[in-house]
CSV table of C-alpha atoms and ligand atoms in Angstrom, one decimal:
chain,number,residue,atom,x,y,z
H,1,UNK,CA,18.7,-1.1,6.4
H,2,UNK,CA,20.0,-2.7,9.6
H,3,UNK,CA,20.0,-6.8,10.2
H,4,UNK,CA,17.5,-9.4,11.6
H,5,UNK,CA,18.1,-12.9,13.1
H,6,UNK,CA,18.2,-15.1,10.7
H,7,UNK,CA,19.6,-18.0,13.4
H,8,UNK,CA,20.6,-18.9,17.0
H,9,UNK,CA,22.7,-21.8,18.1
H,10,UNK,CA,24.2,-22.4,21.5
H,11,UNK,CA,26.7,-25.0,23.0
H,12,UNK,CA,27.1,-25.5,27.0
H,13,UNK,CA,30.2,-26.1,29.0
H,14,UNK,CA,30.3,-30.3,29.8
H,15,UNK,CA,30.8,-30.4,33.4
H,16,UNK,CA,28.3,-29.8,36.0
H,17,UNK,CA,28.8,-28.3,39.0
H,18,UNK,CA,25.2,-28.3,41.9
H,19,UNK,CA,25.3,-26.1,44.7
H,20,UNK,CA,25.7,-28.8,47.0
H,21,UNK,CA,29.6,-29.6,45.4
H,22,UNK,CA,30.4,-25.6,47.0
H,23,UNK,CA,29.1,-26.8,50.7
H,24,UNK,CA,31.9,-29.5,50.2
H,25,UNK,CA,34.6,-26.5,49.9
H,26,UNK,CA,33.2,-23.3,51.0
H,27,UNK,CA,31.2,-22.3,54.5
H,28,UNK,CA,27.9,-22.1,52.3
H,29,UNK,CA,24.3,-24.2,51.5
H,30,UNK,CA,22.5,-24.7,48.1
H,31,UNK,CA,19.7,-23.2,50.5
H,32,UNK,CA,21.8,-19.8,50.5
H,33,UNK,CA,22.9,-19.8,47.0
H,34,UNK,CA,19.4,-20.8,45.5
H,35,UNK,CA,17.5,-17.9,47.9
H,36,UNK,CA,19.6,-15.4,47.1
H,37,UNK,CA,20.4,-15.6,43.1
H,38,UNK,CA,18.1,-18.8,42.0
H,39,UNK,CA,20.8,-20.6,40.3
H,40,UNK,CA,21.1,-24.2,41.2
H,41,UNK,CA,23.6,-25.8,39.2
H,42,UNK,CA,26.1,-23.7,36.5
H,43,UNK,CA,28.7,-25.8,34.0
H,44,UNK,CA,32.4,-25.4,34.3
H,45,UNK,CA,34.7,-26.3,31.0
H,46,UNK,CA,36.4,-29.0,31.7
H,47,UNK,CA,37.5,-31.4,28.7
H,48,UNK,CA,36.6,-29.0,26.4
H,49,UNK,CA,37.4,-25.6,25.1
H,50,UNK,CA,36.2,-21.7,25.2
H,51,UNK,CA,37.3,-22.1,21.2
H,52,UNK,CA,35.6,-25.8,20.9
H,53,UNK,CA,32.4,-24.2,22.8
H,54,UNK,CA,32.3,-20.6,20.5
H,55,UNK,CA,32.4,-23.0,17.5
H,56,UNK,CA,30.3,-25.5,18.3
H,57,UNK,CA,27.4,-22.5,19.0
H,58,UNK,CA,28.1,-20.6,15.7
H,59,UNK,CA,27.6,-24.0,13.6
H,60,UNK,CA,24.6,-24.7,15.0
H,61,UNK,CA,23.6,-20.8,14.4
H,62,UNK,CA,25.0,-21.4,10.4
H,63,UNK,CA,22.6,-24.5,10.6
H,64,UNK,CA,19.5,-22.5,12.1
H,65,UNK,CA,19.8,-19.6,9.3
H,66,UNK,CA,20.7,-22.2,6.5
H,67,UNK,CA,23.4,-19.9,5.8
H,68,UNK,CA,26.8,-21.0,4.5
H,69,UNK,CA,29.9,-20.1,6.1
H,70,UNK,CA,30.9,-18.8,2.6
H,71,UNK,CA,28.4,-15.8,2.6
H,72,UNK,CA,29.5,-14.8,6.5
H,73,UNK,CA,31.7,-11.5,6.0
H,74,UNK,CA,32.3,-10.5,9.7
H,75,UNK,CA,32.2,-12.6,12.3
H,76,UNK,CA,32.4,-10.7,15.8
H,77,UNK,CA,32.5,-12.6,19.1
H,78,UNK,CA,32.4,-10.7,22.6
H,79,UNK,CA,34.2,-12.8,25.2
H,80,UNK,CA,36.4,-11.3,28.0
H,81,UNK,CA,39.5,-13.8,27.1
H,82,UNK,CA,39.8,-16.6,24.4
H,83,UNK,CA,41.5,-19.7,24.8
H,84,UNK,CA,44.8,-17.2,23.8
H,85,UNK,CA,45.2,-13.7,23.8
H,86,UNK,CA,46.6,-14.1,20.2
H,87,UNK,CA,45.0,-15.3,18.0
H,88,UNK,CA,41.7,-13.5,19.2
H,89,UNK,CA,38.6,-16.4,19.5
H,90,UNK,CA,37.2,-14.5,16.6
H,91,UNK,CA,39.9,-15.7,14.6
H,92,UNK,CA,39.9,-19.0,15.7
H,93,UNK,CA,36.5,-19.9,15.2
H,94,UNK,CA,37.0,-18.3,12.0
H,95,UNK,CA,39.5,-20.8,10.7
H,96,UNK,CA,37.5,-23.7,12.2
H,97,UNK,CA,34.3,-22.6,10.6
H,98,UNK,CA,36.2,-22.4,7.3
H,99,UNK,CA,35.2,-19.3,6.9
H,100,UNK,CA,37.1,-16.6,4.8
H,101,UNK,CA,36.3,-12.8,6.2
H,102,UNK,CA,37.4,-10.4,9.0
H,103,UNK,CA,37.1,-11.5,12.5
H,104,UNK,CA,37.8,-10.0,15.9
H,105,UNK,CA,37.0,-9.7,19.1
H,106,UNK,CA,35.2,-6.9,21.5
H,107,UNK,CA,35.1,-7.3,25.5
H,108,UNK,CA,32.5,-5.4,27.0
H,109,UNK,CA,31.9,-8.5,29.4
H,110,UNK,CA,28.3,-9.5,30.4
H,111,UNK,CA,27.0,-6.6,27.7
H,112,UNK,CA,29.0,-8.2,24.4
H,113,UNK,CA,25.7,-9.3,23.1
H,114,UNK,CA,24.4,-6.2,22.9
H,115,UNK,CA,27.6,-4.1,22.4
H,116,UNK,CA,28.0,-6.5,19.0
H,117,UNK,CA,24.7,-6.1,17.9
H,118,UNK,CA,25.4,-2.3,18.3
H,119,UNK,CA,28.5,-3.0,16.3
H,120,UNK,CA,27.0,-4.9,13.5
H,121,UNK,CA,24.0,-2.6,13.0
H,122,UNK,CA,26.7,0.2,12.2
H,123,UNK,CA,28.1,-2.3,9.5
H,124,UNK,CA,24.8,-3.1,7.7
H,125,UNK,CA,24.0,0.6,7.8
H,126,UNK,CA,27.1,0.9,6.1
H,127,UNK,CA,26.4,-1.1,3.6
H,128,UNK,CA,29.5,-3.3,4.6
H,129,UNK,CA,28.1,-6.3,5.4
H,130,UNK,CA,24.6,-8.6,4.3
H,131,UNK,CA,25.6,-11.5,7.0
H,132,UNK,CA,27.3,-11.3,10.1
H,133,UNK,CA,28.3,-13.8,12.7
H,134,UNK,CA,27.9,-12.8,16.4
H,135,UNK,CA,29.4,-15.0,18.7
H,136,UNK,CA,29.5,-14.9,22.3
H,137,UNK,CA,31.3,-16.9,24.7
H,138,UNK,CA,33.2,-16.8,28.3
H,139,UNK,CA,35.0,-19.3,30.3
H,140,UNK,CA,34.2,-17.3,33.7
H,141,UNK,CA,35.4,-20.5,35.7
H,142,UNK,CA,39.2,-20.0,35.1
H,143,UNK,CA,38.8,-16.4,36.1
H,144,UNK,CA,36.7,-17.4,39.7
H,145,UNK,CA,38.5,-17.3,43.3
H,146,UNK,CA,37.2,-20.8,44.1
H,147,UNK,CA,37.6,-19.1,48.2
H,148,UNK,CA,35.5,-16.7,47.6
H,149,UNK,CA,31.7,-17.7,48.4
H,150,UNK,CA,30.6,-14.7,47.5
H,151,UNK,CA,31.4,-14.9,43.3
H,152,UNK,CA,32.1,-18.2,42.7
H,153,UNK,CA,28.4,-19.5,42.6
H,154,UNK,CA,27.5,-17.0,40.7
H,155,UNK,CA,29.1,-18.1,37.5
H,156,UNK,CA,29.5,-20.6,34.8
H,157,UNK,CA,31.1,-21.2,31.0
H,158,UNK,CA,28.7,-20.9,27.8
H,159,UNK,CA,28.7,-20.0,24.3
H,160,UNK,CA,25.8,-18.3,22.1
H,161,UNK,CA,25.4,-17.4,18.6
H,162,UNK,CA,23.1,-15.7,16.4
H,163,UNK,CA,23.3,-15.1,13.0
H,164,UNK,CA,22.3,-11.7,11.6
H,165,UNK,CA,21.1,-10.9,8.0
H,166,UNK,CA,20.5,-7.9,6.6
H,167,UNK,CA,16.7,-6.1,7.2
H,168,UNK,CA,14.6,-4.6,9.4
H,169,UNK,CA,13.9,-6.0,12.7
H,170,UNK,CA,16.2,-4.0,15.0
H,171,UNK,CA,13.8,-1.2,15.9
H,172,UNK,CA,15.9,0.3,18.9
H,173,UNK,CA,19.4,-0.2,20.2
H,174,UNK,CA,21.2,2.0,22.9
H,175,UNK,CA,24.7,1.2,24.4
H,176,UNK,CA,26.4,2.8,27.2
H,177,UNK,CA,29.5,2.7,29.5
H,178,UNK,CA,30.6,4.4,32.8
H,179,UNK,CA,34.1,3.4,34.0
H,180,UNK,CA,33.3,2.8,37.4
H,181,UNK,CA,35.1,-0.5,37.1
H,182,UNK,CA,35.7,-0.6,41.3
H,183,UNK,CA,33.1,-2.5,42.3
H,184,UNK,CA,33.7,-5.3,39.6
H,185,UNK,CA,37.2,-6.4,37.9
H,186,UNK,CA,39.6,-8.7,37.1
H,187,UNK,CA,43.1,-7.8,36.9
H,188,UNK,CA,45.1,-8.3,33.7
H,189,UNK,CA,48.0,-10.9,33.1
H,190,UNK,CA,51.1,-11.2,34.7
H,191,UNK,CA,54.1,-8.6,33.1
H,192,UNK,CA,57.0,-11.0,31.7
H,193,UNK,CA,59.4,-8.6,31.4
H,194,UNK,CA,62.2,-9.0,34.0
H,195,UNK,CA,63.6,-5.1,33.4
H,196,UNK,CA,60.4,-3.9,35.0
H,197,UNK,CA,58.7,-4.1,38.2
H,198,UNK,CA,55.9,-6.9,38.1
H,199,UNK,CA,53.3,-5.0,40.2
H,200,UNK,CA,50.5,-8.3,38.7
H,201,UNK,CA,48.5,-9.6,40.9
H,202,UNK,CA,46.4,-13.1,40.5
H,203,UNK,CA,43.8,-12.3,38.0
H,204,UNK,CA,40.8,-13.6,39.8
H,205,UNK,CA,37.1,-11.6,39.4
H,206,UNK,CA,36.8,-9.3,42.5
H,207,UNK,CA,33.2,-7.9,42.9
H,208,UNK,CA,31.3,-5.8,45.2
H,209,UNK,CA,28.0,-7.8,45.3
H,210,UNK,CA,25.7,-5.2,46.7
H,211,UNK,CA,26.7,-2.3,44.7
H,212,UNK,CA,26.5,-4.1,41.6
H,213,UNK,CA,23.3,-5.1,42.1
H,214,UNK,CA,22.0,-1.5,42.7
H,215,UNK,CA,23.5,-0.5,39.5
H,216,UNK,CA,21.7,-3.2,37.8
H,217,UNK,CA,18.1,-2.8,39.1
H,218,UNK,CA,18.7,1.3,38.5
H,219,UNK,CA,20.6,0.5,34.9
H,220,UNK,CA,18.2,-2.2,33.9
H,221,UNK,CA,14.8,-0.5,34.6
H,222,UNK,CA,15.7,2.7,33.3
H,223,UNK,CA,16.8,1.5,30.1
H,224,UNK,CA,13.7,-0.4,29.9
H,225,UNK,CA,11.7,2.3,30.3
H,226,UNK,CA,14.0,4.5,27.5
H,227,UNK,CA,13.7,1.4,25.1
H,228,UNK,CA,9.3,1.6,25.4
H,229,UNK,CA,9.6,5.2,25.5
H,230,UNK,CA,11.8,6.1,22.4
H,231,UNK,CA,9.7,3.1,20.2
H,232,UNK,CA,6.3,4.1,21.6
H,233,UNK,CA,5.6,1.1,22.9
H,234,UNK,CA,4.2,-0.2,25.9
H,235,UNK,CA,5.3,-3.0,28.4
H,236,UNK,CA,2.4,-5.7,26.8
H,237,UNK,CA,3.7,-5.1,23.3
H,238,UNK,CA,6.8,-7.0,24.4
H,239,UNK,CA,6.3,-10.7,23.8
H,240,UNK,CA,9.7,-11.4,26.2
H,241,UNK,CA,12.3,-9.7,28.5
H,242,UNK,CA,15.7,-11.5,28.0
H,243,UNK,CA,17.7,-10.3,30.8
H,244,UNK,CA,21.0,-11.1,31.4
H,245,UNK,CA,21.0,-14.0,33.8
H,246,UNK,CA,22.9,-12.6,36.6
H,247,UNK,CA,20.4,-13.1,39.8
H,248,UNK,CA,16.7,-14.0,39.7
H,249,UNK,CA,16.2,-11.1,42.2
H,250,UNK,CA,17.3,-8.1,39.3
H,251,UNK,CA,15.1,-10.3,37.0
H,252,UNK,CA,12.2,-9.9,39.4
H,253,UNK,CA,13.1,-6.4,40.7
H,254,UNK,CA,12.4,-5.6,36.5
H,255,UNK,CA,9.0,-7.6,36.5
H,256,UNK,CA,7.7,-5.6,39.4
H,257,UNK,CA,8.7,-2.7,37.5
H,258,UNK,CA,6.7,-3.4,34.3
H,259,UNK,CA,3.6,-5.5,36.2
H,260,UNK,CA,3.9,-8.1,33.9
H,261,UNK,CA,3.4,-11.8,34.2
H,262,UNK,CA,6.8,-13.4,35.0
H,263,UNK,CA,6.0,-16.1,32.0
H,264,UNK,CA,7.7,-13.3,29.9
H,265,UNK,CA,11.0,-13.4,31.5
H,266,UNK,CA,12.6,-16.4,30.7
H,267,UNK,CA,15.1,-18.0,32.6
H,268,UNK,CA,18.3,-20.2,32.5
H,269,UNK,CA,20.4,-19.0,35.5
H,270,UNK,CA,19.1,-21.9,37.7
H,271,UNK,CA,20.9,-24.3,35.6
H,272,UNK,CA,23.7,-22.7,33.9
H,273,UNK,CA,24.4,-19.5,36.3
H,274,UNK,CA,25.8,-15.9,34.9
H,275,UNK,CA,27.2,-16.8,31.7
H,276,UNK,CA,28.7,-13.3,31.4
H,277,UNK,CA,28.6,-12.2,27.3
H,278,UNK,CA,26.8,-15.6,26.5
H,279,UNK,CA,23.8,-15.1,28.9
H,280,UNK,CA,21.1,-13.6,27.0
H,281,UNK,CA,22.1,-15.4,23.2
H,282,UNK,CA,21.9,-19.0,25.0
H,283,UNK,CA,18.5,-17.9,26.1
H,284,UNK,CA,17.7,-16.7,23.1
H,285,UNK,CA,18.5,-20.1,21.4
H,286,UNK,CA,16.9,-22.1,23.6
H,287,UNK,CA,13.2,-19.7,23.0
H,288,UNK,CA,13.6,-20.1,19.5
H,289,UNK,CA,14.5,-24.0,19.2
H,290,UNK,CA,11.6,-24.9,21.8
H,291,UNK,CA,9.2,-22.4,18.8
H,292,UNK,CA,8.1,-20.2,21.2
H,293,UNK,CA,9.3,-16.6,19.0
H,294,UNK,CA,6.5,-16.3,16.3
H,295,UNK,CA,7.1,-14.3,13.3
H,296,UNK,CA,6.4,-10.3,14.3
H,297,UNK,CA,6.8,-11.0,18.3
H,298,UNK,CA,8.9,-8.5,20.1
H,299,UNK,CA,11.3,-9.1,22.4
H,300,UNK,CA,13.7,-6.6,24.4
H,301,UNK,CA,17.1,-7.1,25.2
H,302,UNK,CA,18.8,-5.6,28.6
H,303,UNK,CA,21.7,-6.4,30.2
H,304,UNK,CA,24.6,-5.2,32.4
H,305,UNK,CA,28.1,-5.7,33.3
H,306,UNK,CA,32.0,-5.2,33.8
H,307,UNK,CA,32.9,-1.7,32.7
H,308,UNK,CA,30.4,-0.9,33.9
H,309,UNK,CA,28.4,-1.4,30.8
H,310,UNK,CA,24.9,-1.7,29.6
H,311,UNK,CA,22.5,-2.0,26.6
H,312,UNK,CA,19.3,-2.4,25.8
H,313,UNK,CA,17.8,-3.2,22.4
H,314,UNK,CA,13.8,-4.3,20.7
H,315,UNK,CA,13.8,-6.4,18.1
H,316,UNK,CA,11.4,-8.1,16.1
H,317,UNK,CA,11.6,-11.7,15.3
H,318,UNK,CA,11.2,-12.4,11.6
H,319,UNK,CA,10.6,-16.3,11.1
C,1,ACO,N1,27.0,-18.6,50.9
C,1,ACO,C1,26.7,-18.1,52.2
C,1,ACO,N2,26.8,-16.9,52.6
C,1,ACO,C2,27.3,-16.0,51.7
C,1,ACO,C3,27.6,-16.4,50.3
C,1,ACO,C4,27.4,-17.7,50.0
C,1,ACO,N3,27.7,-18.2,48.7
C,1,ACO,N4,28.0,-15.3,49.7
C,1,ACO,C5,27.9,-14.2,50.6
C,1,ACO,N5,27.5,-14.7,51.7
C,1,ACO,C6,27.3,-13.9,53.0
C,1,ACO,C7,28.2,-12.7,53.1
C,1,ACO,O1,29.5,-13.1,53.5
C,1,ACO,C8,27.5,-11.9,54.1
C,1,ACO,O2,27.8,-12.4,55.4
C,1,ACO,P1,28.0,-11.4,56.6
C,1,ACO,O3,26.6,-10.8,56.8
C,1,ACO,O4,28.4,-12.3,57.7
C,1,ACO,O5,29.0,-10.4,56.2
C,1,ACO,C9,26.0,-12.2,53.8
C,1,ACO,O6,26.0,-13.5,53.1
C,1,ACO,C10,25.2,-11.2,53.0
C,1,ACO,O7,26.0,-10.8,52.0
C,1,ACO,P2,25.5,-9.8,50.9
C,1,ACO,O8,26.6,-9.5,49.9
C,1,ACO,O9,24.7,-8.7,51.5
C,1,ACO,O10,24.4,-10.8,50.1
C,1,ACO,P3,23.4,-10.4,49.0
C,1,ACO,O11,22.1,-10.7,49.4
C,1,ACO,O12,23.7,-9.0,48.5
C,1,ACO,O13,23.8,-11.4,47.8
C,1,ACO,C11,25.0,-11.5,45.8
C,1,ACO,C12,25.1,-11.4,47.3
C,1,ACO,C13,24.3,-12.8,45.4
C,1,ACO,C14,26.4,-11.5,45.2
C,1,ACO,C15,24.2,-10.3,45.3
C,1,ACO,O14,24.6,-9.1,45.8
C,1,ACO,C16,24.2,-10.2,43.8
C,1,ACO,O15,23.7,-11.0,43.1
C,1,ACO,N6,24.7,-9.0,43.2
C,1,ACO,C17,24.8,-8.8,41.8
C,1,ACO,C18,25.8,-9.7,41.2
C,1,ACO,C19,25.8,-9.6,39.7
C,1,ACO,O16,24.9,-9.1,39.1
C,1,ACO,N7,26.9,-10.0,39.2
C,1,ACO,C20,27.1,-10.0,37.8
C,1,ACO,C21,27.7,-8.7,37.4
C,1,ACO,S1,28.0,-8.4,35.7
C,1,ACO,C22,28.6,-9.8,35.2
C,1,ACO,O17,27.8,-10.6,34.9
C,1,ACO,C23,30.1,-10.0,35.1
């Protein structure tokens, strides 16, 4: 027995940022940014917080399920930093929710979603676990070289939370890593400790653009094709793609690939850019509050990132 979504929720970030705010400070146009990743406008936090954001998503998922906190006995949330390193955000949503089980956090950057639903699959199989709380949120903006055209249009700050309850509606899941972390990374904190060298350097995101993009077409594609493969289905059984929303070109590179309409690819990188972990359960949230997931639809799950990491996973919706 393994889980199915029993709710979604989602908060944004409360500052918005177009493309024409970057040609103030940067050698670049919103006609550059737009034809070459589709996003038009992404949301930076500004009088808010990651922890504000992360809880703000899982009550609205609590509310969506008509679950009580009370019967939530994990709660996992994949973010690449919380407002503090310690406590983890797990642990501080945890308190604000109320809530009273384990909590902690997993960085496996733009592919949390899927490396916690891996996780939390292993926990109902286990018999550990009859609700879990998945959170997912990233405050990319603080990590962003605001110099370099190159990354810092690409991102912005969300949360998204599902709610998962124990059943039958994951029918595939595969995770996978290769530490080829060269061509995208952000350095870690600064060493405080004056009897050893500090070798630190500022912890902006550094990325090679082009390569990353080859790995996700080849990642993406290819784990599509396992996912159909493995559950013997074919590319119309799938009701929607949810892709992480990194560039509308790897979105289309993957509709090209299956020939299928691009209705079933939805989208929210033009407005709210790469939310990194939080990417594909925002979009997720915003298909099931505007009723388009019918009860027995299936959707796949793919996404890429930092690591380098990727997953892919079907499931059906049950409500
Ligand atoms: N405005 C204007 N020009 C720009 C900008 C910009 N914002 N950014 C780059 N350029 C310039 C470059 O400097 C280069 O100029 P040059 O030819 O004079 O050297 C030119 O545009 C072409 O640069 P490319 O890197 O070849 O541009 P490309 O078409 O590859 O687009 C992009 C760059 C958008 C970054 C693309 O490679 C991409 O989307 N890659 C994947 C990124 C990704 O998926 N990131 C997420 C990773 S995982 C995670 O989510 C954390």
């Amino acid at each position: 027995m393994s889980f199915f979504i029993a709710g979604t929720g989602s908060a944004l970030a409360d500052f918005n940022i177009d493309n024409h705010a970057f040609e103030k400070i940067l050698e670049t146009s919103d006609e550059w940014i737009t034809t070459r990743t589709g996003i038009k406008e992404r949301k930076f936090l500004k009088s808010r917080t990651l922890t504000q954001l992360a809880v703000r998503a899982s009550q609205n998922a609590l509310e969506n399920a008509k679950i009580s906190k009370d019967k939530i006995e994990l709660i996992i949330c994949a973010t690449l930093q919380g407002d503090y390193i310690m406590p983890s955000l797990a642990c501080l949503v945890q308190k604000e929710l109320g809530a009273n089980c384990p909590a902690f956090d997993i960085n496996a950057a733009c592919t949390g979603f899927l490396y916690s639903l891996d996780l939390a699959d292993t926990y109902f199989r286990a018999g550990k676990a009859d609700n879990i709380l998945v959170v997912c949120a990233d405050h990319m903006s603080k990590f962003l070289d605001f110099s370099d055209r190159s990354t810092c249009v690409l991102f912005g700050d969300g949360a998204g939370a599902t709610v998962l309850s124990k059943g039958n509606s994951l029918k595939y899941i595969q995770i996978t890593a290769q530490g080829e972390y060269k061509d995208l990374y952000i350095e870690g904190n600064k060493n405080n400790n004056p009897f050893t060298q500090d070798t630190a350097q500022e912890n902006y995101l550094k990325m090679n653009g082009q390569n990353i993009f080859k790995f996700a077409v080849s990642t993406i594609t290819q784990d599509i094709k396992n996912a159909l493969e493995k559950t013997n289905l074919k590319s119309q059984d799938i009701k929607y793609y949810l892709i992480h929303q990194a560039n509308k070109r790897i979105l289309e590179t993957a509709q090209s690939f299956l020939n299928e309409s691009w209705d079933k690819f939805p989208t929210n990188l033009q407005s709210l850019g790469n939310t990194s972990a939080a990417s594909i359960p925002i979009l997720l949230d915003e298909l099931n509050r505007s009723g388009r997931l019918q009860k027995g639809d299936l959707i796949l799950l793919s996404a890429f990132g930092g690591g380098l990491t990727a997953g892919v996973a079907v499931i059906e919706w049950s409500y």
